[in-house]
Structure formats: structure tokens, C-alpha cells
CSV table of C-alpha atoms in Angstrom, one decimal:
chain,number,residue,atom,x,y,z
J,1,MET,CA,-38.8,-49.9,-11.9
J,2,LEU,CA,-41.5,-47.9,-10.2
J,3,SER,CA,-42.7,-44.7,-11.9
J,4,LEU,CA,-43.2,-41.7,-9.7
J,5,ASP,CA,-45.5,-38.6,-9.9
J,6,VAL,CA,-43.5,-35.6,-9.0
J,7,SER,CA,-45.8,-32.6,-8.5
J,8,ALA,CA,-43.2,-29.9,-8.4
J,9,GLY,CA,-40.0,-28.9,-10.2
J,10,PRO,CA,-36.6,-30.4,-9.5
J,11,LEU,CA,-34.9,-29.9,-6.2
J,12,SER,CA,-32.7,-26.8,-5.9
J,13,ILE,CA,-30.7,-24.8,-3.4
J,14,ILE,CA,-31.1,-21.2,-2.4
J,15,SER,CA,-28.8,-19.2,0.0
J,16,THR,CA,-28.8,-16.1,2.1
J,17,GLU,CA,-26.6,-14.4,-0.5
J,18,ILE,CA,-27.8,-12.7,-3.6
J,19,GLU,CA,-27.9,-15.1,-6.5
J,20,ARG,CA,-25.8,-13.7,-9.3
J,21,ASP,CA,-26.8,-16.6,-11.7
J,22,ALA,CA,-28.6,-19.8,-11.4
J,23,SER,CA,-27.3,-21.6,-8.3
J,24,TYR,CA,-24.4,-19.2,-8.0
J,25,ALA,CA,-23.4,-16.6,-5.4
J,26,ARG,CA,-20.3,-14.9,-4.2
J,27,ILE,CA,-19.0,-13.5,-0.9
J,28,ALA,CA,-16.0,-11.4,0.1
J,29,THR,CA,-13.8,-11.6,3.1
J,30,ASN,CA,-16.2,-9.8,5.4
J,31,ALA,CA,-18.6,-12.7,5.5
J,32,GLU,CA,-18.6,-15.1,8.5
J,33,TYR,CA,-21.1,-17.6,7.3
J,34,VAL,CA,-23.6,-18.5,4.5
J,35,ILE,CA,-26.9,-20.4,5.1
J,36,PHE,CA,-28.3,-22.7,2.4
J,37,PHE,CA,-31.9,-23.9,2.1
J,38,LEU,CA,-33.7,-26.5,0.1
J,39,GLN,CA,-36.2,-25.4,-2.5
J,40,ASN,CA,-38.9,-27.5,-4.0
J,41,LEU,CA,-38.5,-30.1,-1.3
J,42,LEU,CA,-41.6,-32.0,-2.1
J,43,PRO,CA,-41.9,-35.8,-1.6
J,44,PRO,CA,-42.5,-38.0,-4.6
J,45,SER,CA,-45.9,-39.5,-5.1
J,46,PRO,CA,-45.6,-43.3,-5.8
J,47,HIS,CA,-48.2,-45.5,-7.4
J,48,GLN,CA,-50.5,-47.5,-5.3
J,49,GLU,CA,-48.2,-50.6,-5.2
J,50,CYS,CA,-45.6,-48.7,-3.1
J,51,SER,CA,-45.5,-46.6,0.0
J,52,LEU,CA,-43.2,-43.7,0.8
J,53,GLY,CA,-40.8,-44.3,3.6
J,54,ALA,CA,-38.3,-42.2,5.7
J,55,ARG,CA,-36.6,-39.2,4.2
J,56,THR,CA,-32.8,-38.6,4.5
J,57,ILE,CA,-30.9,-35.4,3.8
J,58,GLU,CA,-27.1,-35.2,3.3
J,59,TRP,CA,-25.3,-31.9,2.7
J,60,LYS,CA,-21.7,-31.7,1.6
J,61,VAL,CA,-19.3,-28.8,1.0
J,62,SER,CA,-16.1,-29.2,-1.0
J,63,PRO,CA,-13.5,-28.2,0.0
J,64,GLU,CA,-14.2,-28.0,3.7
J,65,THR,CA,-13.7,-24.7,5.5
J,66,SER,CA,-11.5,-24.4,8.6
J,67,ALA,CA,-14.6,-23.2,10.6
J,68,GLY,CA,-16.7,-26.2,9.6
J,69,HIS,CA,-20.5,-26.3,9.1
J,70,SER,CA,-23.8,-27.2,10.7
J,71,ASP,CA,-25.5,-30.6,10.8
J,72,THR,CA,-25.5,-32.1,7.4
J,73,SER,CA,-28.9,-33.8,7.8
J,74,GLN,CA,-31.1,-30.8,8.3
J,75,GLU,CA,-33.1,-28.8,5.7
J,76,MET,CA,-30.9,-25.8,6.5
J,77,PHE,CA,-27.1,-25.9,6.1
J,78,GLN,CA,-24.7,-23.3,7.4
J,79,VAL,CA,-21.1,-23.0,6.2
J,80,ASN,CA,-18.8,-21.0,8.4
J,81,PHE,CA,-15.7,-18.9,7.4
J,82,ALA,CA,-13.2,-18.1,10.1
J,83,ASN,CA,-9.9,-17.0,8.7
J,84,PRO,CA,-8.2,-15.7,5.5
J,85,GLY,CA,-7.4,-19.2,4.4
J,86,ASP,CA,-11.1,-19.9,3.9
J,87,PHE,CA,-11.2,-17.2,1.2
J,88,GLY,CA,-9.8,-17.2,-2.3
J,89,VAL,CA,-11.6,-20.5,-2.8
J,90,SER,CA,-14.6,-21.6,-4.9
J,91,TYR,CA,-16.9,-24.0,-2.9
J,92,LYS,CA,-19.3,-26.6,-4.3
J,93,ILE,CA,-22.3,-27.1,-2.1
J,94,SER,CA,-24.2,-30.3,-2.8
J,95,VAL,CA,-27.2,-32.0,-1.3
J,96,SER,CA,-28.8,-35.3,-1.7
J,97,VAL,CA,-32.4,-36.0,-0.5
J,98,SER,CA,-33.6,-39.6,-0.6
J,99,TRP,CA,-36.8,-41.3,0.3
J,100,SER,CA,-37.1,-45.0,1.1
J,101,MET,CA,-39.8,-47.0,-0.8
J,102,ILE,CA,-41.7,-50.0,0.5
J,103,ASP,CA,-43.3,-52.5,-1.8
J,104,ASN,CA,-46.9,-52.9,-0.5
J,105,GLN,CA,-47.1,-56.5,-1.8
J,106,THR,CA,-43.9,-57.9,-0.3
J,107,GLY,CA,-43.3,-55.4,2.5
J,108,LEU,CA,-39.7,-55.1,1.4
J,109,TYR,CA,-37.7,-52.0,0.7
J,110,ALA,CA,-37.6,-51.1,-2.9
J,111,GLU,CA,-35.0,-48.9,-4.7
J,112,PRO,CA,-35.0,-45.4,-2.9
J,113,VAL,CA,-35.9,-42.2,-4.7
J,114,VAL,CA,-33.0,-39.7,-4.7
J,115,LYS,CA,-33.1,-36.0,-5.6
J,116,THR,CA,-29.9,-34.0,-5.8
J,117,ALA,CA,-28.9,-30.3,-6.3
J,118,THR,CA,-25.7,-28.3,-6.4
J,119,TYR,CA,-24.7,-24.7,-5.8
J,120,THR,CA,-21.5,-22.8,-6.4
J,121,LEU,CA,-20.3,-20.3,-3.8
J,122,ASP,CA,-17.2,-18.2,-4.6
J,123,ALA,CA,-15.5,-16.9,-1.4
J,124,ILE,CA,-13.4,-14.3,-3.1
J,125,MET,CA,-10.1,-12.7,-1.9
J,126,TYR,CA,-9.7,-9.4,-3.8
J,127,SER,CA,-6.5,-7.6,-4.5
J,128,PHE,CA,-5.3,-5.1,-7.1
J,129,THR,CA,-2.3,-3.3,-8.4
J,130,VAL,CA,-2.1,0.2,-10.0
J,131,ALA,CA,0.7,1.4,-12.2
J,132,CYS,CA,1.5,4.0,-15.0
J,133,SER,CA,0.3,2.5,-18.3
J,134,ASP,CA,2.2,4.3,-21.0
J,135,GLY,CA,5.7,3.2,-20.0
J,136,THR,CA,6.8,6.5,-18.4
J,137,ALA,CA,9.4,6.0,-15.7
J,138,CYS,CA,9.0,7.7,-12.3
J,139,LEU,CA,11.7,10.0,-11.0
J,140,ASP,CA,13.9,8.0,-8.6
J,141,GLY,CA,11.5,5.1,-8.9
J,142,GLY,CA,9.5,6.6,-6.0
J,143,SER,CA,6.1,5.5,-7.1
J,144,SER,CA,4.3,3.2,-9.6
J,145,LEU,CA,2.1,6.1,-10.6
J,146,VAL,CA,3.4,9.1,-12.6
J,147,ASP,CA,2.0,12.6,-12.5
J,148,ASN,CA,-0.2,13.6,-15.5
J,149,HIS,CA,0.1,10.2,-17.1
J,150,PRO,CA,-2.5,7.4,-17.5
J,151,ALA,CA,-2.7,4.4,-15.2
J,152,VAL,CA,-4.1,0.9,-15.2
J,153,ALA,CA,-5.5,-1.0,-12.3
J,154,LYS,CA,-5.6,-4.8,-12.4
J,155,VAL,CA,-7.9,-6.6,-10.0
J,156,VAL,CA,-7.2,-10.2,-9.0
J,157,PRO,CA,-10.4,-11.8,-7.6
J,158,GLN,CA,-8.8,-15.0,-6.3
J,159,GLY,CA,-11.4,-17.8,-6.0
J,160,CYS,CA,-13.8,-16.3,-8.5
J,161,THR,CA,-15.1,-18.6,-11.2
J,162,ARG,CA,-17.5,-16.1,-12.8
J,163,ARG,CA,-15.4,-13.0,-13.5
J,164,GLU,CA,-17.9,-11.9,-16.2
J,165,LEU,CA,-20.5,-11.4,-13.4
J,166,LEU,CA,-18.4,-9.1,-11.3
J,167,ARG,CA,-19.6,-5.5,-10.9
J,168,MET,CA,-16.8,-3.6,-9.3
J,169,LYS,CA,-15.9,0.1,-8.7
J,170,LEU,CA,-12.5,1.7,-8.0
J,171,THR,CA,-12.3,5.1,-6.3
J,172,SER,CA,-9.5,7.3,-5.2
J,173,THR,CA,-9.3,10.1,-2.6
J,174,PRO,CA,-6.3,12.0,-1.2
J,175,GLN,CA,-5.5,10.9,2.3
J,176,GLU,CA,-4.4,14.5,3.4
J,177,LYS,CA,-6.8,17.4,3.8
J,178,ASN,CA,-6.6,20.5,1.7
J,179,PRO,CA,-4.3,19.1,-1.0
J,180,VAL,CA,-2.4,21.6,-3.1
J,181,ASN,CA,-1.5,21.2,-6.8
J,182,LYS,CA,-2.6,22.6,-10.2
J,183,ALA,CA,-4.7,19.8,-11.7
J,184,GLY,CA,-6.8,18.7,-8.7
J,185,THR,CA,-6.9,15.2,-7.3
J,186,SER,CA,-9.8,13.7,-9.2
J,187,MET,CA,-8.7,10.3,-10.6
J,188,LEU,CA,-11.6,8.6,-12.4
J,189,PHE,CA,-11.2,4.9,-12.9
J,190,SER,CA,-13.4,3.2,-15.6
J,191,VAL,CA,-13.7,-0.5,-16.1
J,192,LEU,CA,-12.9,-1.9,-19.5
J,193,SER,CA,-16.0,-3.2,-21.4
J,194,THR,CA,-14.0,-6.3,-22.4
J,195,ASP,CA,-12.5,-7.1,-19.0
J,196,THR,CA,-14.3,-6.6,-15.7
J,197,CYS,CA,-11.1,-6.8,-13.8
J,198,THR,CA,-9.2,-4.0,-15.6
J,199,PHE,CA,-9.7,-0.3,-14.8
J,200,THR,CA,-8.1,2.6,-16.5
J,201,THR,CA,-7.7,6.3,-15.7
J,202,PRO,CA,-6.5,9.0,-18.1
J,203,LYS,CA,-4.4,10.9,-15.6
J,204,THR,CA,-3.0,10.5,-12.0
J,205,TYR,CA,-1.9,13.6,-10.1
J,206,TRP,CA,0.7,14.5,-7.6
J,207,TYR,CA,-0.3,16.8,-4.8
J,208,GLY,CA,1.3,18.7,-2.0
J,209,LEU,CA,0.2,20.5,1.1
J,210,ALA,CA,0.4,24.1,2.3
J,211,HIS,CA,3.8,25.9,2.2
J,212,PRO,CA,6.4,24.7,3.0
J,213,LYS,CA,5.1,21.2,2.3
J,214,ASP,CA,4.3,22.0,-1.3
J,215,CYS,CA,7.5,20.7,-2.9
J,216,PHE,CA,7.8,18.1,-5.7
J,217,PHE,CA,10.0,15.7,-3.7
J,218,LEU,CA,7.4,15.3,-1.0
J,219,GLN,CA,4.7,12.7,-1.8
J,220,TYR,CA,1.4,12.2,0.0
J,221,TYR,CA,-0.9,9.2,-0.2
J,222,TYR,CA,-4.1,8.5,-2.1
J,223,ILE,CA,-6.5,5.9,-0.6
J,224,ILE,CA,-7.6,3.7,-3.5
J,225,GLU,CA,-10.6,1.5,-2.7
J,226,LEU,CA,-12.1,-1.4,-4.6
J,227,GLU,CA,-15.8,-1.9,-4.1
J,228,CYS,CA,-17.9,-4.9,-5.1
J,229,ASP,CA,-21.5,-5.6,-4.2
J,230,LEU,CA,-21.6,-2.3,-2.3
J,231,VAL,CA,-18.8,-3.4,0.0
J,232,ILE,CA,-15.2,-2.3,0.2
J,233,VAL,CA,-13.3,-5.5,-0.6
J,234,ALA,CA,-9.7,-4.1,-1.0
J,235,ARG,CA,-7.9,-1.0,-0.2
J,236,LYS,CA,-4.3,0.3,-0.7
J,237,LYS,CA,-2.3,3.5,-0.4
J,238,GLU,CA,-0.3,4.9,-3.3
J,239,THR,CA,1.7,8.0,-4.0
J,240,VAL,CA,2.1,9.7,-7.3
J,241,GLY,CA,5.6,10.6,-8.4
J,242,TRP,CA,7.1,12.7,-11.2
J,243,PRO,CA,8.0,11.8,-14.8
J,244,ASP,CA,11.7,11.0,-15.0
J,245,ALA,CA,12.4,13.9,-17.3
J,246,GLU,CA,14.1,17.3,-16.6
J,247,PRO,CA,12.6,20.3,-18.3
J,248,GLN,CA,15.5,22.6,-19.1
J,249,LEU,CA,16.9,25.0,-21.6
J,250,LEU,CA,20.0,23.8,-23.4
J,251,PHE,CA,22.1,26.4,-25.2
J,252,GLN,CA,25.3,26.4,-27.3
J,253,GLU,CA,27.3,29.4,-28.4
J,254,ARG,CA,28.0,29.6,-32.2
J,255,ILE,CA,30.1,32.0,-34.2
J,256,PRO,CA,28.7,32.2,-37.8
J,257,GLU,CA,31.0,32.8,-40.7
J,258,TYR,CA,32.0,36.5,-40.7
J,259,THR,CA,33.5,38.8,-43.3
J,260,ARG,CA,37.1,39.7,-43.3
J,261,ASN,CA,39.2,41.7,-45.7
J,262,VAL,CA,43.0,42.5,-45.8
J,263,LEU,CA,44.3,45.7,-47.3
J,264,GLU,CA,47.9,46.8,-47.9
J,265,LEU,CA,48.5,50.3,-46.6
J,266,PRO,CA,50.8,52.9,-48.3
J,267,ASN,CA,53.4,52.5,-45.6
J,268,GLY,CA,53.8,48.8,-46.4
J,269,ARG,CA,51.8,47.5,-43.5
J,270,TYR,CA,48.5,45.6,-43.6
J,271,ARG,CA,45.0,46.3,-42.2
J,272,MET,CA,42.4,43.7,-41.5
J,273,THR,CA,38.7,44.6,-41.4
J,274,ILE,CA,36.3,42.2,-39.8
J,275,SER,CA,32.5,42.8,-40.2
J,276,ASN,CA,29.3,40.9,-39.6
J,277,ILE,CA,30.9,39.1,-36.6
J,278,GLU,CA,28.6,37.9,-33.8
J,279,ILE,CA,28.2,35.3,-31.1
J,280,THR,CA,24.8,33.6,-31.5
J,281,LEU,CA,23.1,31.2,-29.1
J,282,ASP,CA,21.4,28.1,-30.3
J,283,THR,CA,18.8,27.1,-27.8
J,284,GLN,CA,16.6,24.0,-27.3
J,285,ILE,CA,13.9,23.6,-24.7
J,286,GLN,CA,13.4,20.1,-23.2
J,287,SER,CA,9.7,20.0,-22.2
J,288,SER,CA,7.9,18.6,-19.3
J,289,THR,CA,5.0,16.1,-19.3
J,290,SER,CA,3.9,16.8,-15.7
J,291,GLN,CA,0.8,18.8,-14.7
J,292,TYR,CA,3.1,21.9,-14.7
J,293,GLN,CA,4.2,21.5,-18.2
J,294,ARG,CA,2.9,24.9,-19.2
J,295,GLU,CA,4.7,26.6,-16.3
J,296,ALA,CA,7.8,24.7,-17.1
J,297,GLN,CA,7.6,25.8,-20.7
J,298,THR,CA,7.2,29.4,-19.6
J,299,GLU,CA,10.1,29.1,-17.3
J,300,GLU,CA,12.4,27.8,-19.9
J,301,GLU,CA,11.2,30.4,-22.5
J,302,TYR,CA,12.0,33.1,-19.9
J,303,HIS,CA,15.5,31.6,-19.5
J,304,GLU,CA,15.8,31.9,-23.3
J,305,ARG,CA,14.9,35.6,-23.1
J,306,GLN,CA,17.4,36.1,-20.3
J,307,LEU,CA,20.2,34.6,-22.3
J,308,LYS,CA,19.4,36.7,-25.3
J,309,GLY,CA,19.3,39.9,-23.3
J,310,LEU,CA,15.6,40.5,-23.8
J,311,VAL,CA,15.0,41.2,-20.1
J,312,SER,CA,16.9,43.5,-17.8
J,313,ILE,CA,20.0,42.4,-15.8
J,314,SER,CA,18.1,42.8,-12.6
J,315,ASP,CA,15.7,40.2,-13.9
J,316,GLY,CA,18.6,37.9,-14.8
J,317,GLY,CA,19.2,39.2,-18.3
J,318,CYS,CA,22.5,38.6,-20.1
J,319,GLY,CA,22.5,41.6,-22.5
J,320,ASP,CA,26.0,42.6,-21.5
J,321,LEU,CA,27.4,39.0,-22.0
J,322,PHE,CA,28.6,37.3,-25.1
J,323,ASP,CA,29.8,40.7,-26.1
J,324,VAL,CA,31.6,40.7,-29.5
J,325,GLU,CA,32.8,44.3,-29.1
J,326,ASN,CA,34.5,43.4,-25.8
J,327,ALA,CA,36.2,40.3,-27.4
J,328,MET,CA,37.4,42.3,-30.4
J,329,ARG,CA,38.8,45.0,-28.3
J,330,SER,CA,40.8,42.5,-26.3
J,331,ALA,CA,42.0,41.1,-29.6
J,332,GLY,CA,43.5,44.6,-30.5
J,333,PHE,CA,40.7,45.7,-32.8
J,334,VAL,CA,39.2,49.2,-33.0
J,335,LYS,CA,35.5,49.5,-33.8
J,336,THR,CA,34.6,51.7,-36.8
J,337,SER,CA,31.5,52.3,-38.9
J,338,ASN,CA,32.7,49.6,-41.3
J,339,GLY,CA,33.5,47.0,-38.7
J,340,TYR,CA,36.5,46.2,-36.6
J,341,ILE,CA,40.0,47.0,-37.8
J,342,ARG,CA,43.6,46.1,-36.8
J,343,ASP,CA,46.9,47.0,-38.4
J,344,SER,CA,49.9,44.8,-38.7
J,345,ALA,CA,53.2,45.4,-36.9
J,346,PRO,CA,56.0,47.0,-38.8
J,347,GLY,CA,57.8,44.5,-41.0
J,348,GLN,CA,55.2,41.8,-40.4
J,349,SER,CA,54.4,39.7,-43.4
J,350,ARG,CA,50.8,39.4,-44.6
J,351,ALA,CA,50.7,35.6,-44.0
J,352,LEU,CA,52.0,36.0,-40.4
J,353,PHE,CA,49.7,39.0,-39.8
J,354,GLU,CA,46.6,37.1,-41.0
J,355,PHE,CA,47.5,34.0,-38.9
J,356,THR,CA,48.2,36.0,-35.8
J,357,VAL,CA,45.0,38.1,-36.1
J,358,LEU,CA,42.7,35.2,-36.7
J,359,TYR,CA,44.3,33.3,-33.8
J,360,ASP,CA,43.8,36.3,-31.5
J,361,VAL,CA,40.1,36.6,-32.6
J,362,ARG,CA,39.4,32.9,-31.8
J,363,GLN,CA,41.1,33.2,-28.4
J,364,ALA,CA,39.3,36.5,-27.6
J,365,LEU,CA,35.9,35.0,-28.6
J,366,ALA,CA,36.5,31.9,-26.6
J,367,SER,CA,37.6,33.9,-23.6
J,368,GLU,CA,34.4,36.1,-23.9
J,369,ILE,CA,32.2,33.0,-24.0
J,370,ASP,CA,34.0,31.4,-21.0
J,371,GLU,CA,33.7,34.6,-18.9
J,372,SER,CA,30.0,34.9,-19.9
J,373,ARG,CA,29.4,31.4,-18.8
J,374,GLN,CA,31.1,32.0,-15.5
J,375,LEU,CA,29.0,35.1,-14.9
J,376,ILE,CA,25.8,33.1,-15.7
J,377,ASP,CA,26.9,30.5,-13.2
J,378,LEU,CA,27.5,33.1,-10.5
J,379,ASN,CA,24.1,34.7,-11.1
J,380,ARG,CA,22.2,31.6,-11.7
J,381,GLY,CA,20.3,31.8,-8.4
J,382,ASN,CA,18.8,35.1,-9.3
J,383,MET,CA,18.1,34.0,-12.9
J,384,GLU,CA,16.2,30.9,-11.6
J,385,LYS,CA,14.3,32.9,-9.1
J,386,CYS,CA,13.2,35.4,-11.7
J,387,ALA,CA,12.2,32.7,-14.2
J,388,LYS,CA,10.2,30.8,-11.6
J,389,GLU,CA,8.3,34.0,-10.6
J,390,ALA,CA,7.5,34.6,-14.3
J,391,ALA,CA,6.3,31.0,-14.7
J,392,GLY,CA,3.8,31.3,-11.8
J,393,TYR,CA,4.1,28.0,-10.1
J,394,ASN,CA,1.6,27.5,-7.2
J,395,ALA,CA,3.5,24.5,-5.9
J,396,ALA,CA,5.9,21.7,-6.7
J,397,PHE,CA,8.7,23.6,-8.6
J,398,ARG,CA,8.7,27.0,-6.8
J,399,TYR,CA,12.2,28.3,-6.1
J,400,HIS,CA,12.2,27.3,-2.4
J,401,CYS,CA,11.4,23.7,-3.6
J,402,THR,CA,14.2,23.4,-6.0
J,403,TYR,CA,17.4,25.6,-6.0
J,404,GLY,CA,16.5,27.0,-2.6
J,405,HIS,CA,16.3,23.7,-0.8
J,406,ARG,CA,19.2,21.5,0.1
J,407,LEU,CA,17.2,18.3,0.0
J,408,SER,CA,15.5,18.7,-3.4
J,409,GLY,CA,18.2,17.0,-5.4
J,410,CYS,CA,18.8,20.2,-7.3
J,411,LEU,CA,21.9,22.3,-7.2
J,412,PHE,CA,21.5,24.6,-4.1
J,413,LEU,CA,21.9,28.2,-5.2
J,414,GLY,CA,21.0,30.0,-2.0
J,415,GLU,CA,18.0,31.1,0.0
J,416,GLU,CA,15.5,33.1,-2.0
J,417,ASP,CA,15.6,36.2,0.1
J,418,THR,CA,19.4,36.5,-0.2
J,419,LEU,CA,19.6,36.6,-3.9
J,420,THR,CA,20.4,39.8,-5.7
J,421,ALA,CA,21.1,40.7,-9.3
J,422,ARG,CA,24.7,40.9,-10.4
J,423,THR,CA,26.5,44.1,-11.3
J,424,PRO,CA,26.6,44.9,-15.0
J,425,ARG,CA,30.0,44.5,-16.7
């Protein structure tokens, strides 16, 4: 074999794209072509017994693109991209440069000298998904994002063989002007240090528009854009829904053990005295996890104060309801300083008297609770209006968005300006 003196480094390929690693570049779907050039294209220097003959260049691209390429025998090689099918693919660009060699003694062709080089070009098709990441369901399944909950974005760079070299950025902006909500609309996506294709954000936020478009059941878009190499490579629109949870006050009436005493009177009749009797309300607040969780808590605490008669009747208070004195009066008792008393009928035995009285008390208390519940239902519109005013919502769950709107999914309780306080009992 003939030894050669090569005066430069090995043959290599460079391209019009930024080289992300040795012999590697990437493009996104906005590219129409990429040009490749030969580097270190220096002819070999044979010893005196041989002469250098003709040079041949042969480019190849695998797989082929639908738009084709330039002449494969030139020092410059252009690969064209014409339709979406050309993207989402990793291409191998290869070149072979050969020189024929002539033996000076025989005049015959000797074994040619061949130099080769390869280059990887990823023509990437980017896509991504975003969704709530803590398992919280969205109300009515209206969105993959949930208000005031974290989210994860997964990028799929189809056709990318070097994901570790990707440097991407995900940004989000509200589509509508002048958004209205409490928490703002800033959603900051950060890429994981262990995975360049995964982004997280601690919170996503619902927003509304100016009244009357400020209600929770209306959803407006965010424009979420994926940027790579300073170019927007993917874009989608997403809304943010509400957690599938209903903040509310639950209450249950309870009648604690009370004191009762039966005394035989001189006339042979009996007197029952009942003291320490009351109707108590056990309450439980189901909280919210939305950006309005503080307002929701305030609203439900205000409902608790209404039920316990700590606010006026005009503000939805229930101080005249669940009235033990009213119940005991209807059960035939008279109120005294020592409690409530009731005497037996003439000739009534003690056992029958006690049974009858305790039955009447149970019925009277049940009737009082039932009537109080009915009055609460009849006055619920005003109670809700007052509680929401106390909560201070600026949007989303104001009265006109909930109980004052027929399309909200809530029980319609009347227009806000038609609501009045009930008459005290």
C-alpha cells in the first residue's frame, strides 16, 4: 500500500445551523433548508512513486426528505424541507471524498484515497401537554389545569436524539386584556434539572373579565408558548378551571341531655320541671383550595355566625330560630326562674304523665327545628348575599355569579336587588 502525507486534520462537515455538539445540529419546523459544507478538504500528498488523480464527492442524506436536495457531487450540499412529514425525523448526512491515484511507474490506477465524514441533523417536531400535577380533579372536567394548584408540562421533541442538549423555555400569558382575579395571572414554568423536557409551575390561576364576565363558570384562555433556540416552536391555548370541591357550612341540630324532675303535688297530681334544655348546632366548614380560599372561609364563618344568631336578622341572622322557649310553650310548659314546668291532668298516672310529656317535648323540638329550617330556606338568598358581601369577593363567587345566576349551576335564589330580610318571628 502507498503511504500518504496528510497535511491537515480529518475531513469534517459544517452547516449553516448552530453546532450544538461535534457534528450535531437541530432545526425546528420553521426551517426550509440547511446547507452543509466540507471542512479540511485538503488533498492527500502521495510519495513520488504516485500521482494524484481526479477528485470525486458524494453526499448522502438518510432518510430522504420529500423536498429533495441539491447536487450530491459539489462541495456544498443543500437539504430541503417542504412539509410537516419532513420533521420529527433525525437525519444522517454523510459525505465521501475520494481521489484517484496513478502509479508513475506503470501508469495504472492504484487504490483510491477516500475520506469520509458524517453529521447528525435533528429536524424536530415539538409538542407539549400541560395538566394539574397533584391529582386534583377539575370541576365538571372543564380543563386540565386547576386554579391555585401546581401543574406539569411535558414536552415531546419528536425526532430529537440529543434531549440533554435542549434549552427550552415555556411562557404563559392571558389571551384577554385586563384580566380580573385575586392572585394575578403569572404562571412561572421552570425546567427540571434532571429532565430538560419537563417543566413545573407551583400554581395556575383562573381569571375573569370585567363585570358581568367575572364569574367562575366562565373560562378564558392562556396562550402557552414553547421556545427553543430563541424561536417559538409550539403553542397552545388552555383554560384554568376550579377544584372539584364545594366550600360550604354543614350543620346539624343536637339536643344535649337535659335535666328533668317529677314532683308529686298535694292534690295528687304531678309536676315535671325541665331545665338546662337547649338546641345546639354542630357546624363543620368544608374549605376551598382555590385562590379565593380565604374569602370562602370568611363566607362560611359568616354563615356560622348567622346560624348562631351572632348577626342581626337583617344580615341573615337566625337568633329567633331554634327557639327552645317557643318549643316548650307549644308542648304545654310554662317558663319559670327554675326552668319549664308542666302539670299532669287530673287522675293521670305518673308513668303516663312522664311518657306523654317527654313525647310532647320531642315532637315540639322536632317541629321547632323543622320550622327553623324552612325559614332558613326561605331566607337563604338574603343570607347568601350578606355572607358574600362580608367575604369581599372581587370576582368568581360574588352573589350575581352564584345564587343570582340561572346558568351558574348553583340553586337560583333570586336577583340580588330583589332580596330583603325576613320578618322576625
